[in-house]
């Protein structure tokens, strides 16, 4: 098959040229930020770094980090690097971790963001012959507007559905033969489940590909979505602070997401010490926006934990790849002293033949953490005897112990009793924070 790219020259640029380009852009960007963002200028002054000290990407480590706390401190305009008259858009984080951040865009910023999303759509096989159903939320959340813009750039016939109204999603998908679905993986799973219930077989569903992101999901969940919808499911990553979805995207190899390195410079650091780690190490992902005009964050700590690797890719793209983020540093639960990521629990559930419909409830009784996992039964288990169910709960709890090192109390609950998500799924209820 002929390889397709949205911006071939950039996407397949030799690595030394990418690095050269990044160096040139970084020097300019640091100057732009220093001159226009007093908040960051102060951070640089405190560290004793001047724009003249930055000659290229080899000097990146000299710059101070920015954190979500800085974004909150500087809310709303403190990190703005352009006059408001030059800005055309505001987007905001979904507030998954309870703290909303607003980001500003010039028209050029919107354009480069949409280009990134267009690259993702083309990498998933999209062209002007496709009907692209965008079922990410529209509005302040970046998912809908980002993929919508990318879909237009590719020339797809765009269905701006937004999230929710699943019946209508299914009606439009089937009546208008949508070929590409863009939404969160948890919503894709829900749409798949609803289609199945209505008697659709994978081969009756017109979709060929899905572009799913905005929340962590496992390989097992990918497999399940691919099987139910009869598609190839591509991961896409991004965050409001850097633009939105499209910071990185998967190609047909499905072995990690190529980072759009012409716009975003990535590093992995040790989250505890801030030390830059060598390629291939697991750590916190840090991004520097090389082209953003209005809201150009330098060394922004994402709190997402992952690994970067640069290997030759069969798709021909030369951009470095990031692994699926396992979760965020602030997603990680510490239960009885043990680190637990929700994604580990999901992996166990799918391996054991359950659906990714679960909720983790952590509480504290006296000085002890309680750790409960509610898991939906499969419909056929619903008719099982009480003792059978207890046995299955035990087996699941033991499988989780192998993965996590501690035993949760597993409760099998009736099918469909855990609320489905149309956006980002809520997997954890940590009641310990409330006391
Ligand atoms: P919020 O921080 O409120 O969720 P955003 O909507 O900007 O705001 O979400 C960005 C975050 O979503 C990322 O930092 C990351 O934790 C998560 N995320 C986005 N895409 C993916 C993905 N493909 N895999 C895992 N996590 C993702
Ligand atoms: Zn590739």
JSON list of N, CA and C in Angstrom, two decimals, residues 247-322:
[
{"chain": "A", "resi": 247, "resn": "UNK", "atom": "N", "xyz": [-0.69, 16.00, 19.88]},
{"chain": "A", "resi": 247, "resn": "UNK", "atom": "CA", "xyz": [0.71, 16.18, 20.25]},
{"chain": "A", "resi": 247, "resn": "UNK", "atom": "C", "xyz": [1.47, 14.96, 19.74]},
{"chain": "A", "resi": 248, "resn": "UNK", "atom": "N", "xyz": [0.83, 13.79, 19.85]},
{"chain": "A", "resi": 248, "resn": "UNK", "atom": "CA", "xyz": [1.40, 12.59, 19.26]},
{"chain": "A", "resi": 248, "resn": "UNK", "atom": "C", "xyz": [0.27, 11.69, 18.78]},
{"chain": "A", "resi": 249, "resn": "UNK", "atom": "N", "xyz": [0.61, 10.80, 17.85]},
{"chain": "A", "resi": 249, "resn": "UNK", "atom": "CA", "xyz": [-0.42, 9.96, 17.21]},
{"chain": "A", "resi": 249, "resn": "UNK", "atom": "C", "xyz": [0.20, 8.66, 16.73]},
{"chain": "A", "resi": 250, "resn": "UNK", "atom": "N", "xyz": [-0.63, 7.65, 16.60]},
{"chain": "A", "resi": 250, "resn": "UNK", "atom": "CA", "xyz": [-0.13, 6.36, 16.16]},
{"chain": "A", "resi": 250, "resn": "UNK", "atom": "C", "xyz": [-0.20, 6.20, 14.65]},
{"chain": "A", "resi": 251, "resn": "UNK", "atom": "N", "xyz": [0.73, 5.40, 14.14]},
{"chain": "A", "resi": 251, "resn": "UNK", "atom": "CA", "xyz": [0.70, 5.03, 12.73]},
{"chain": "A", "resi": 251, "resn": "UNK", "atom": "C", "xyz": [0.24, 3.58, 12.65]},
{"chain": "A", "resi": 252, "resn": "UNK", "atom": "N", "xyz": [0.28, 3.00, 11.45]},
{"chain": "A", "resi": 252, "resn": "UNK", "atom": "CA", "xyz": [-0.27, 1.64, 11.28]},
{"chain": "A", "resi": 252, "resn": "UNK", "atom": "C", "xyz": [0.49, 0.58, 12.08]},
{"chain": "A", "resi": 253, "resn": "UNK", "atom": "N", "xyz": [1.71, 0.88, 12.51]},
{"chain": "A", "resi": 253, "resn": "UNK", "atom": "CA", "xyz": [2.46, -0.10, 13.31]},
{"chain": "A", "resi": 253, "resn": "UNK", "atom": "C", "xyz": [1.85, -0.31, 14.69]},
{"chain": "A", "resi": 254, "resn": "UNK", "atom": "N", "xyz": [1.14, 0.67, 15.17]},
{"chain": "A", "resi": 254, "resn": "UNK", "atom": "CA", "xyz": [0.47, 0.61, 16.50]},
{"chain": "A", "resi": 254, "resn": "UNK", "atom": "C", "xyz": [1.44, 0.22, 17.62]},
{"chain": "A", "resi": 255, "resn": "UNK", "atom": "N", "xyz": [2.62, 0.79, 17.57]},
{"chain": "A", "resi": 255, "resn": "UNK", "atom": "CA", "xyz": [3.59, 0.49, 18.62]},
{"chain": "A", "resi": 255, "resn": "UNK", "atom": "C", "xyz": [4.06, 1.77, 19.31]},
{"chain": "A", "resi": 256, "resn": "UNK", "atom": "N", "xyz": [3.14, 2.61, 19.63]},
{"chain": "A", "resi": 256, "resn": "UNK", "atom": "CA", "xyz": [3.49, 3.88, 20.27]},
{"chain": "A", "resi": 256, "resn": "UNK", "atom": "C", "xyz": [3.14, 5.04, 19.36]},
{"chain": "A", "resi": 257, "resn": "UNK", "atom": "N", "xyz": [3.15, 6.24, 19.93]},
{"chain": "A", "resi": 257, "resn": "UNK", "atom": "CA", "xyz": [2.70, 7.42, 19.20]},
{"chain": "A", "resi": 257, "resn": "UNK", "atom": "C", "xyz": [3.87, 8.30, 18.79]},
{"chain": "A", "resi": 258, "resn": "UNK", "atom": "N", "xyz": [3.90, 8.64, 17.51]},
{"chain": "A", "resi": 258, "resn": "UNK", "atom": "CA", "xyz": [4.93, 9.57, 17.02]},
{"chain": "A", "resi": 258, "resn": "UNK", "atom": "C", "xyz": [4.62, 10.97, 17.55]},
{"chain": "A", "resi": 259, "resn": "UNK", "atom": "N", "xyz": [5.62, 11.58, 18.17]},
{"chain": "A", "resi": 259, "resn": "UNK", "atom": "CA", "xyz": [5.42, 12.94, 18.68]},
{"chain": "A", "resi": 259, "resn": "UNK", "atom": "C", "xyz": [5.70, 13.93, 17.55]},
{"chain": "A", "resi": 260, "resn": "UNK", "atom": "N", "xyz": [4.84, 14.89, 17.36]},
{"chain": "A", "resi": 260, "resn": "UNK", "atom": "CA", "xyz": [5.04, 15.91, 16.33]},
{"chain": "A", "resi": 260, "resn": "UNK", "atom": "C", "xyz": [6.20, 16.82, 16.74]},
{"chain": "A", "resi": 261, "resn": "UNK", "atom": "N", "xyz": [7.39, 16.30, 16.46]},
{"chain": "A", "resi": 261, "resn": "UNK", "atom": "CA", "xyz": [8.59, 16.93, 17.01]},
{"chain": "A", "resi": 261, "resn": "UNK", "atom": "C", "xyz": [8.94, 18.28, 16.39]},
{"chain": "A", "resi": 262, "resn": "UNK", "atom": "N", "xyz": [8.33, 18.60, 15.26]},
{"chain": "A", "resi": 262, "resn": "UNK", "atom": "CA", "xyz": [8.59, 19.94, 14.71]},
{"chain": "A", "resi": 262, "resn": "UNK", "atom": "C", "xyz": [7.94, 21.00, 15.61]},
{"chain": "A", "resi": 263, "resn": "UNK", "atom": "N", "xyz": [6.91, 20.61, 16.36]},
{"chain": "A", "resi": 263, "resn": "UNK", "atom": "CA", "xyz": [6.23, 21.57, 17.24]},
{"chain": "A", "resi": 263, "resn": "UNK", "atom": "C", "xyz": [6.49, 21.34, 18.73]},
{"chain": "A", "resi": 264, "resn": "UNK", "atom": "N", "xyz": [6.77, 20.09, 19.09]},
{"chain": "A", "resi": 264, "resn": "UNK", "atom": "CA", "xyz": [6.88, 19.77, 20.52]},
{"chain": "A", "resi": 264, "resn": "UNK", "atom": "C", "xyz": [8.17, 19.02, 20.81]},
{"chain": "A", "resi": 265, "resn": "UNK", "atom": "N", "xyz": [8.91, 19.57, 21.74]},
{"chain": "A", "resi": 265, "resn": "UNK", "atom": "CA", "xyz": [10.18, 18.97, 22.14]},
{"chain": "A", "resi": 265, "resn": "UNK", "atom": "C", "xyz": [9.92, 18.19, 23.42]},
{"chain": "A", "resi": 266, "resn": "UNK", "atom": "N", "xyz": [10.22, 16.88, 23.40]},
{"chain": "A", "resi": 266, "resn": "UNK", "atom": "CA", "xyz": [9.87, 16.02, 24.54]},
{"chain": "A", "resi": 266, "resn": "UNK", "atom": "C", "xyz": [11.09, 15.62, 25.34]},
{"chain": "A", "resi": 267, "resn": "UNK", "atom": "N", "xyz": [10.92, 15.50, 26.63]},
{"chain": "A", "resi": 267, "resn": "UNK", "atom": "CA", "xyz": [11.97, 14.96, 27.52]},
{"chain": "A", "resi": 267, "resn": "UNK", "atom": "C", "xyz": [11.30, 14.01, 28.50]},
{"chain": "A", "resi": 268, "resn": "UNK", "atom": "N", "xyz": [12.08, 13.10, 29.05]},
{"chain": "A", "resi": 268, "resn": "UNK", "atom": "CA", "xyz": [11.60, 12.26, 30.16]},
{"chain": "A", "resi": 268, "resn": "UNK", "atom": "C", "xyz": [12.47, 12.58, 31.37]},
{"chain": "A", "resi": 269, "resn": "UNK", "atom": "N", "xyz": [11.82, 12.87, 32.48]},
{"chain": "A", "resi": 269, "resn": "UNK", "atom": "CA", "xyz": [12.59, 13.20, 33.69]},
{"chain": "A", "resi": 269, "resn": "UNK", "atom": "C", "xyz": [12.19, 12.28, 34.84]},
{"chain": "A", "resi": 270, "resn": "UNK", "atom": "N", "xyz": [13.07, 12.22, 35.81]},
{"chain": "A", "resi": 270, "resn": "UNK", "atom": "CA", "xyz": [12.74, 11.54, 37.06]},
{"chain": "A", "resi": 270, "resn": "UNK", "atom": "C", "xyz": [11.77, 12.46, 37.81]},
{"chain": "A", "resi": 271, "resn": "UNK", "atom": "N", "xyz": [10.55, 11.99, 38.09]},
{"chain": "A", "resi": 271, "resn": "UNK", "atom": "CA", "xyz": [9.57, 12.89, 38.71]},
{"chain": "A", "resi": 271, "resn": "UNK", "atom": "C", "xyz": [9.98, 13.36, 40.10]},
{"chain": "A", "resi": 272, "resn": "UNK", "atom": "N", "xyz": [10.84, 12.64, 40.75]},
{"chain": "A", "resi": 272, "resn": "UNK", "atom": "CA", "xyz": [11.23, 13.05, 42.10]},
{"chain": "A", "resi": 272, "resn": "UNK", "atom": "C", "xyz": [12.39, 14.05, 42.10]},
{"chain": "A", "resi": 273, "resn": "UNK", "atom": "N", "xyz": [13.36, 13.83, 41.20]},
{"chain": "A", "resi": 273, "resn": "UNK", "atom": "CA", "xyz": [14.56, 14.69, 41.24]},
{"chain": "A", "resi": 273, "resn": "UNK", "atom": "C", "xyz": [14.58, 15.73, 40.12]},
{"chain": "A", "resi": 274, "resn": "UNK", "atom": "N", "xyz": [13.79, 15.54, 39.08]},
{"chain": "A", "resi": 274, "resn": "UNK", "atom": "CA", "xyz": [13.80, 16.47, 37.96]},
{"chain": "A", "resi": 274, "resn": "UNK", "atom": "C", "xyz": [14.95, 16.19, 36.99]},
{"chain": "A", "resi": 275, "resn": "UNK", "atom": "N", "xyz": [15.73, 15.17, 37.26]},
{"chain": "A", "resi": 275, "resn": "UNK", "atom": "CA", "xyz": [16.87, 14.83, 36.40]},
{"chain": "A", "resi": 275, "resn": "UNK", "atom": "C", "xyz": [16.39, 14.30, 35.05]},
{"chain": "A", "resi": 276, "resn": "UNK", "atom": "N", "xyz": [17.05, 14.73, 33.97]},
{"chain": "A", "resi": 276, "resn": "UNK", "atom": "CA", "xyz": [16.67, 14.24, 32.65]},
{"chain": "A", "resi": 276, "resn": "UNK", "atom": "C", "xyz": [17.16, 12.81, 32.49]},
{"chain": "A", "resi": 277, "resn": "UNK", "atom": "N", "xyz": [16.30, 11.92, 32.04]},
{"chain": "A", "resi": 277, "resn": "UNK", "atom": "CA", "xyz": [16.67, 10.50, 31.92]},
{"chain": "A", "resi": 277, "resn": "UNK", "atom": "C", "xyz": [16.98, 10.15, 30.48]},
{"chain": "A", "resi": 278, "resn": "UNK", "atom": "N", "xyz": [17.85, 9.16, 30.28]},
{"chain": "A", "resi": 278, "resn": "UNK", "atom": "CA", "xyz": [18.21, 8.77, 28.91]},
{"chain": "A", "resi": 278, "resn": "UNK", "atom": "C", "xyz": [17.02, 8.13, 28.19]},
{"chain": "A", "resi": 279, "resn": "UNK", "atom": "N", "xyz": [17.09, 8.18, 26.84]},
{"chain": "A", "resi": 279, "resn": "UNK", "atom": "CA", "xyz": [16.04, 7.59, 26.02]},
{"chain": "A", "resi": 279, "resn": "UNK", "atom": "C", "xyz": [15.79, 6.14, 26.44]},
{"chain": "A", "resi": 280, "resn": "UNK", "atom": "N", "xyz": [14.53, 5.77, 26.49]},
{"chain": "A", "resi": 280, "resn": "UNK", "atom": "CA", "xyz": [14.20, 4.40, 26.87]},
{"chain": "A", "resi": 280, "resn": "UNK", "atom": "C", "xyz": [13.85, 4.25, 28.33]},
{"chain": "A", "resi": 281, "resn": "UNK", "atom": "N", "xyz": [14.11, 5.30, 29.14]},
{"chain": "A", "resi": 281, "resn": "UNK", "atom": "CA", "xyz": [13.78, 5.20, 30.57]},
{"chain": "A", "resi": 281, "resn": "UNK", "atom": "C", "xyz": [12.33, 5.59, 30.79]},
{"chain": "A", "resi": 282, "resn": "UNK", "atom": "N", "xyz": [11.77, 5.01, 31.84]},
{"chain": "A", "resi": 282, "resn": "UNK", "atom": "CA", "xyz": [10.40, 5.36, 32.21]},
{"chain": "A", "resi": 282, "resn": "UNK", "atom": "C", "xyz": [10.45, 6.56, 33.14]},
{"chain": "A", "resi": 283, "resn": "UNK", "atom": "N", "xyz": [9.63, 7.55, 32.88]},
{"chain": "A", "resi": 283, "resn": "UNK", "atom": "CA", "xyz": [9.61, 8.72, 33.75]},
{"chain": "A", "resi": 283, "resn": "UNK", "atom": "C", "xyz": [8.52, 9.67, 33.34]},
{"chain": "A", "resi": 284, "resn": "UNK", "atom": "N", "xyz": [8.60, 10.89, 33.87]},
{"chain": "A", "resi": 284, "resn": "UNK", "atom": "CA", "xyz": [7.56, 11.89, 33.58]},
{"chain": "A", "resi": 284, "resn": "UNK", "atom": "C", "xyz": [7.87, 12.62, 32.28]},
{"chain": "A", "resi": 285, "resn": "UNK", "atom": "N", "xyz": [6.84, 12.75, 31.49]},
{"chain": "A", "resi": 285, "resn": "UNK", "atom": "CA", "xyz": [6.97, 13.40, 30.19]},
{"chain": "A", "resi": 285, "resn": "UNK", "atom": "C", "xyz": [6.93, 14.92, 30.36]},
{"chain": "A", "resi": 286, "resn": "UNK", "atom": "N", "xyz": [7.87, 15.60, 29.71]},
{"chain": "A", "resi": 286, "resn": "UNK", "atom": "CA", "xyz": [7.94, 17.06, 29.79]},
{"chain": "A", "resi": 286, "resn": "UNK", "atom": "C", "xyz": [7.93, 17.61, 28.36]},
{"chain": "A", "resi": 287, "resn": "UNK", "atom": "N", "xyz": [7.12, 18.63, 28.12]},
{"chain": "A", "resi": 287, "resn": "UNK", "atom": "CA", "xyz": [7.04, 19.19, 26.76]},
{"chain": "A", "resi": 287, "resn": "UNK", "atom": "C", "xyz": [7.41, 20.66, 26.71]},
{"chain": "A", "resi": 288, "resn": "UNK", "atom": "N", "xyz": [8.08, 21.02, 25.64]},
{"chain": "A", "resi": 288, "resn": "UNK", "atom": "CA", "xyz": [8.35, 22.41, 25.31]},
{"chain": "A", "resi": 288, "resn": "UNK", "atom": "C", "xyz": [7.68, 22.70, 23.97]},
{"chain": "A", "resi": 289, "resn": "UNK", "atom": "N", "xyz": [6.82, 23.71, 23.96]},
{"chain": "A", "resi": 289, "resn": "UNK", "atom": "CA", "xyz": [6.15, 24.08, 22.69]},
{"chain": "A", "resi": 289, "resn": "UNK", "atom": "C", "xyz": [7.10, 24.95, 21.88]},
{"chain": "A", "resi": 290, "resn": "UNK", "atom": "N", "xyz": [7.42, 24.51, 20.68]},
{"chain": "A", "resi": 290, "resn": "UNK", "atom": "CA", "xyz": [8.41, 25.25, 19.89]},
{"chain": "A", "resi": 290, "resn": "UNK", "atom": "C", "xyz": [7.80, 26.34, 19.03]},
{"chain": "A", "resi": 291, "resn": "UNK", "atom": "N", "xyz": [6.52, 26.20, 18.71]},
{"chain": "A", "resi": 291, "resn": "UNK", "atom": "CA", "xyz": [5.91, 27.15, 17.78]},
{"chain": "A", "resi": 291, "resn": "UNK", "atom": "C", "xyz": [4.75, 27.94, 18.35]},
{"chain": "A", "resi": 292, "resn": "UNK", "atom": "N", "xyz": [4.23, 27.51, 19.48]},
{"chain": "A", "resi": 292, "resn": "UNK", "atom": "CA", "xyz": [3.03, 28.18, 19.98]},
{"chain": "A", "resi": 292, "resn": "UNK", "atom": "C", "xyz": [3.34, 29.66, 20.24]},
{"chain": "A", "resi": 293, "resn": "UNK", "atom": "N", "xyz": [2.41, 30.51, 19.83]},
{"chain": "A", "resi": 293, "resn": "UNK", "atom": "CA", "xyz": [2.61, 31.95, 20.01]},
{"chain": "A", "resi": 293, "resn": "UNK", "atom": "C", "xyz": [1.96, 32.47, 21.29]},
{"chain": "A", "resi": 294, "resn": "UNK", "atom": "N", "xyz": [0.68, 32.10, 21.51]},
{"chain": "A", "resi": 294, "resn": "UNK", "atom": "CA", "xyz": [-0.08, 32.72, 22.59]},
{"chain": "A", "resi": 294, "resn": "UNK", "atom": "C", "xyz": [0.22, 32.11, 23.96]},
{"chain": "A", "resi": 295, "resn": "UNK", "atom": "N", "xyz": [0.42, 30.80, 23.97]},
{"chain": "A", "resi": 295, "resn": "UNK", "atom": "CA", "xyz": [0.56, 30.10, 25.26]},
{"chain": "A", "resi": 295, "resn": "UNK", "atom": "C", "xyz": [1.71, 29.11, 25.16]},
{"chain": "A", "resi": 296, "resn": "UNK", "atom": "N", "xyz": [2.92, 29.66, 25.00]},
{"chain": "A", "resi": 296, "resn": "UNK", "atom": "CA", "xyz": [4.07, 28.79, 24.71]},
{"chain": "A", "resi": 296, "resn": "UNK", "atom": "C", "xyz": [4.74, 28.29, 26.00]},
{"chain": "A", "resi": 297, "resn": "UNK", "atom": "N", "xyz": [4.39, 27.10, 26.42]},
{"chain": "A", "resi": 297, "resn": "UNK", "atom": "CA", "xyz": [4.96, 26.60, 27.67]},
{"chain": "A", "resi": 297, "resn": "UNK", "atom": "C", "xyz": [6.33, 25.96, 27.42]},
{"chain": "A", "resi": 298, "resn": "UNK", "atom": "N", "xyz": [7.29, 26.31, 28.26]},
{"chain": "A", "resi": 298, "resn": "UNK", "atom": "CA", "xyz": [8.62, 25.72, 28.17]},
{"chain": "A", "resi": 298, "resn": "UNK", "atom": "C", "xyz": [8.78, 24.72, 29.31]},
{"chain": "A", "resi": 299, "resn": "UNK", "atom": "N", "xyz": [9.26, 23.55, 28.98]},
{"chain": "A", "resi": 299, "resn": "UNK", "atom": "CA", "xyz": [9.50, 22.48, 29.96]},
{"chain": "A", "resi": 299, "resn": "UNK", "atom": "C", "xyz": [8.31, 22.26, 30.89]},
{"chain": "A", "resi": 300, "resn": "UNK", "atom": "N", "xyz": [7.17, 22.03, 30.28]},
{"chain": "A", "resi": 300, "resn": "UNK", "atom": "CA", "xyz": [5.95, 21.80, 31.06]},
{"chain": "A", "resi": 300, "resn": "UNK", "atom": "C", "xyz": [5.89, 20.34, 31.52]},
{"chain": "A", "resi": 301, "resn": "UNK", "atom": "N", "xyz": [5.75, 20.15, 32.81]},
{"chain": "A", "resi": 301, "resn": "UNK", "atom": "CA", "xyz": [5.68, 18.80, 33.39]},
{"chain": "A", "resi": 301, "resn": "UNK", "atom": "C", "xyz": [4.26, 18.27, 33.27]},
{"chain": "A", "resi": 302, "resn": "UNK", "atom": "N", "xyz": [4.08, 17.24, 32.45]},
{"chain": "A", "resi": 302, "resn": "UNK", "atom": "CA", "xyz": [2.73, 16.74, 32.17]},
{"chain": "A", "resi": 302, "resn": "UNK", "atom": "C", "xyz": [2.18, 15.86, 33.30]},
{"chain": "A", "resi": 303, "resn": "UNK", "atom": "N", "xyz": [3.05, 15.29, 34.10]},
{"chain": "A", "resi": 303, "resn": "UNK", "atom": "CA", "xyz": [2.71, 14.30, 35.13]},
{"chain": "A", "resi": 303, "resn": "UNK", "atom": "C", "xyz": [2.37, 12.94, 34.50]},
{"chain": "A", "resi": 304, "resn": "UNK", "atom": "N", "xyz": [2.43, 12.86, 33.18]},
{"chain": "A", "resi": 304, "resn": "UNK", "atom": "CA", "xyz": [2.17, 11.57, 32.52]},
{"chain": "A", "resi": 304, "resn": "UNK", "atom": "C", "xyz": [3.43, 10.72, 32.54]},
{"chain": "A", "resi": 305, "resn": "UNK", "atom": "N", "xyz": [3.25, 9.46, 32.89]},
{"chain": "A", "resi": 305, "resn": "UNK", "atom": "CA", "xyz": [4.40, 8.56, 33.00]},
{"chain": "A", "resi": 305, "resn": "UNK", "atom": "C", "xyz": [4.50, 7.73, 31.72]},
{"chain": "A", "resi": 306, "resn": "UNK", "atom": "N", "xyz": [5.62, 7.83, 31.04]},
{"chain": "A", "resi": 306, "resn": "UNK", "atom": "CA", "xyz": [5.81, 6.97, 29.87]},
{"chain": "A", "resi": 306, "resn": "UNK", "atom": "C", "xyz": [7.27, 6.87, 29.45]},
{"chain": "A", "resi": 307, "resn": "UNK", "atom": "N", "xyz": [7.49, 6.28, 28.30]},
{"chain": "A", "resi": 307, "resn": "UNK", "atom": "CA", "xyz": [8.84, 5.99, 27.80]},
{"chain": "A", "resi": 307, "resn": "UNK", "atom": "C", "xyz": [8.94, 6.54, 26.38]},
{"chain": "A", "resi": 308, "resn": "UNK", "atom": "N", "xyz": [10.09, 7.12, 26.04]},
{"chain": "A", "resi": 308, "resn": "UNK", "atom": "CA", "xyz": [10.32, 7.59, 24.66]},
{"chain": "A", "resi": 308, "resn": "UNK", "atom": "C", "xyz": [11.32, 6.68, 23.97]},
{"chain": "A", "resi": 309, "resn": "UNK", "atom": "N", "xyz": [11.07, 6.34, 22.71]},
{"chain": "A", "resi": 309, "resn": "UNK", "atom": "CA", "xyz": [12.07, 5.57, 21.96]},
{"chain": "A", "resi": 309, "resn": "UNK", "atom": "C", "xyz": [12.12, 6.04, 20.51]},
{"chain": "A", "resi": 310, "resn": "UNK", "atom": "N", "xyz": [13.34, 6.13, 20.01]},
{"chain": "A", "resi": 310, "resn": "UNK", "atom": "CA", "xyz": [13.49, 6.50, 18.60]},
{"chain": "A", "resi": 310, "resn": "UNK", "atom": "C", "xyz": [14.05, 5.30, 17.86]},
{"chain": "A", "resi": 311, "resn": "UNK", "atom": "N", "xyz": [13.18, 4.68, 17.08]},
{"chain": "A", "resi": 311, "resn": "UNK", "atom": "CA", "xyz": [13.60, 3.53, 16.28]},
{"chain": "A", "resi": 311, "resn": "UNK", "atom": "C", "xyz": [13.06, 3.77, 14.89]},
{"chain": "A", "resi": 312, "resn": "UNK", "atom": "N", "xyz": [13.64, 3.10, 13.94]},
{"chain": "A", "resi": 312, "resn": "UNK", "atom": "CA", "xyz": [13.10, 3.23, 12.60]},
{"chain": "A", "resi": 312, "resn": "UNK", "atom": "C", "xyz": [11.69, 2.65, 12.59]},
{"chain": "A", "resi": 313, "resn": "UNK", "atom": "N", "xyz": [10.76, 3.34, 11.95]},
{"chain": "A", "resi": 313, "resn": "UNK", "atom": "CA", "xyz": [9.39, 2.84, 11.94]},
{"chain": "A", "resi": 313, "resn": "UNK", "atom": "C", "xyz": [9.02, 2.47, 10.51]},
{"chain": "A", "resi": 314, "resn": "UNK", "atom": "N", "xyz": [8.27, 1.39, 10.37]},
{"chain": "A", "resi": 314, "resn": "UNK", "atom": "CA", "xyz": [7.93, 0.91, 9.02]},
{"chain": "A", "resi": 314, "resn": "UNK", "atom": "C", "xyz": [7.04, 1.90, 8.27]},
{"chain": "A", "resi": 315, "resn": "UNK", "atom": "N", "xyz": [6.44, 2.84, 8.97]},
{"chain": "A", "resi": 315, "resn": "UNK", "atom": "CA", "xyz": [5.57, 3.81, 8.30]},
{"chain": "A", "resi": 315, "resn": "UNK", "atom": "C", "xyz": [6.38, 4.89, 7.60]},
{"chain": "A", "resi": 316, "resn": "UNK", "atom": "N", "xyz": [7.68, 4.97, 7.93]},
{"chain": "A", "resi": 316, "resn": "UNK", "atom": "CA", "xyz": [8.52, 5.97, 7.28]},
{"chain": "A", "resi": 316, "resn": "UNK", "atom": "C", "xyz": [8.62, 7.27, 8.07]},
{"chain": "A", "resi": 317, "resn": "UNK", "atom": "N", "xyz": [7.82, 7.41, 9.10]},
{"chain": "A", "resi": 317, "resn": "UNK", "atom": "CA", "xyz": [7.91, 8.63, 9.93]},
{"chain": "A", "resi": 317, "resn": "UNK", "atom": "C", "xyz": [9.16, 8.54, 10.80]},
{"chain": "A", "resi": 318, "resn": "UNK", "atom": "N", "xyz": [9.78, 9.70, 10.99]},
{"chain": "A", "resi": 318, "resn": "UNK", "atom": "CA", "xyz": [11.03, 9.71, 11.74]},
{"chain": "A", "resi": 318, "resn": "UNK", "atom": "C", "xyz": [10.86, 10.25, 13.15]},
{"chain": "A", "resi": 319, "resn": "UNK", "atom": "N", "xyz": [9.70, 10.78, 13.45]},
{"chain": "A", "resi": 319, "resn": "UNK", "atom": "CA", "xyz": [9.45, 11.35, 14.78]},
{"chain": "A", "resi": 319, "resn": "UNK", "atom": "C", "xyz": [9.61, 10.28, 15.86]},
{"chain": "A", "resi": 320, "resn": "UNK", "atom": "N", "xyz": [10.15, 10.72, 16.99]},
{"chain": "A", "resi": 320, "resn": "UNK", "atom": "CA", "xyz": [10.31, 9.84, 18.15]},
{"chain": "A", "resi": 320, "resn": "UNK", "atom": "C", "xyz": [8.93, 9.34, 18.60]},
{"chain": "A", "resi": 321, "resn": "UNK", "atom": "N", "xyz": [8.93, 8.16, 19.24]},
{"chain": "A", "resi": 321, "resn": "UNK", "atom": "CA", "xyz": [7.64, 7.61, 19.69]},
{"chain": "A", "resi": 321, "resn": "UNK", "atom": "C", "xyz": [7.55, 7.61, 21.21]},
{"chain": "A", "resi": 322, "resn": "UNK", "atom": "N", "xyz": [6.35, 7.85, 21.69]},
{"chain": "A", "resi": 322, "resn": "UNK", "atom": "CA", "xyz": [6.10, 7.69, 23.13]},
{"chain": "A", "resi": 322, "resn": "UNK", "atom": "C", "xyz": [5.18, 6.49, 23.33]}
]
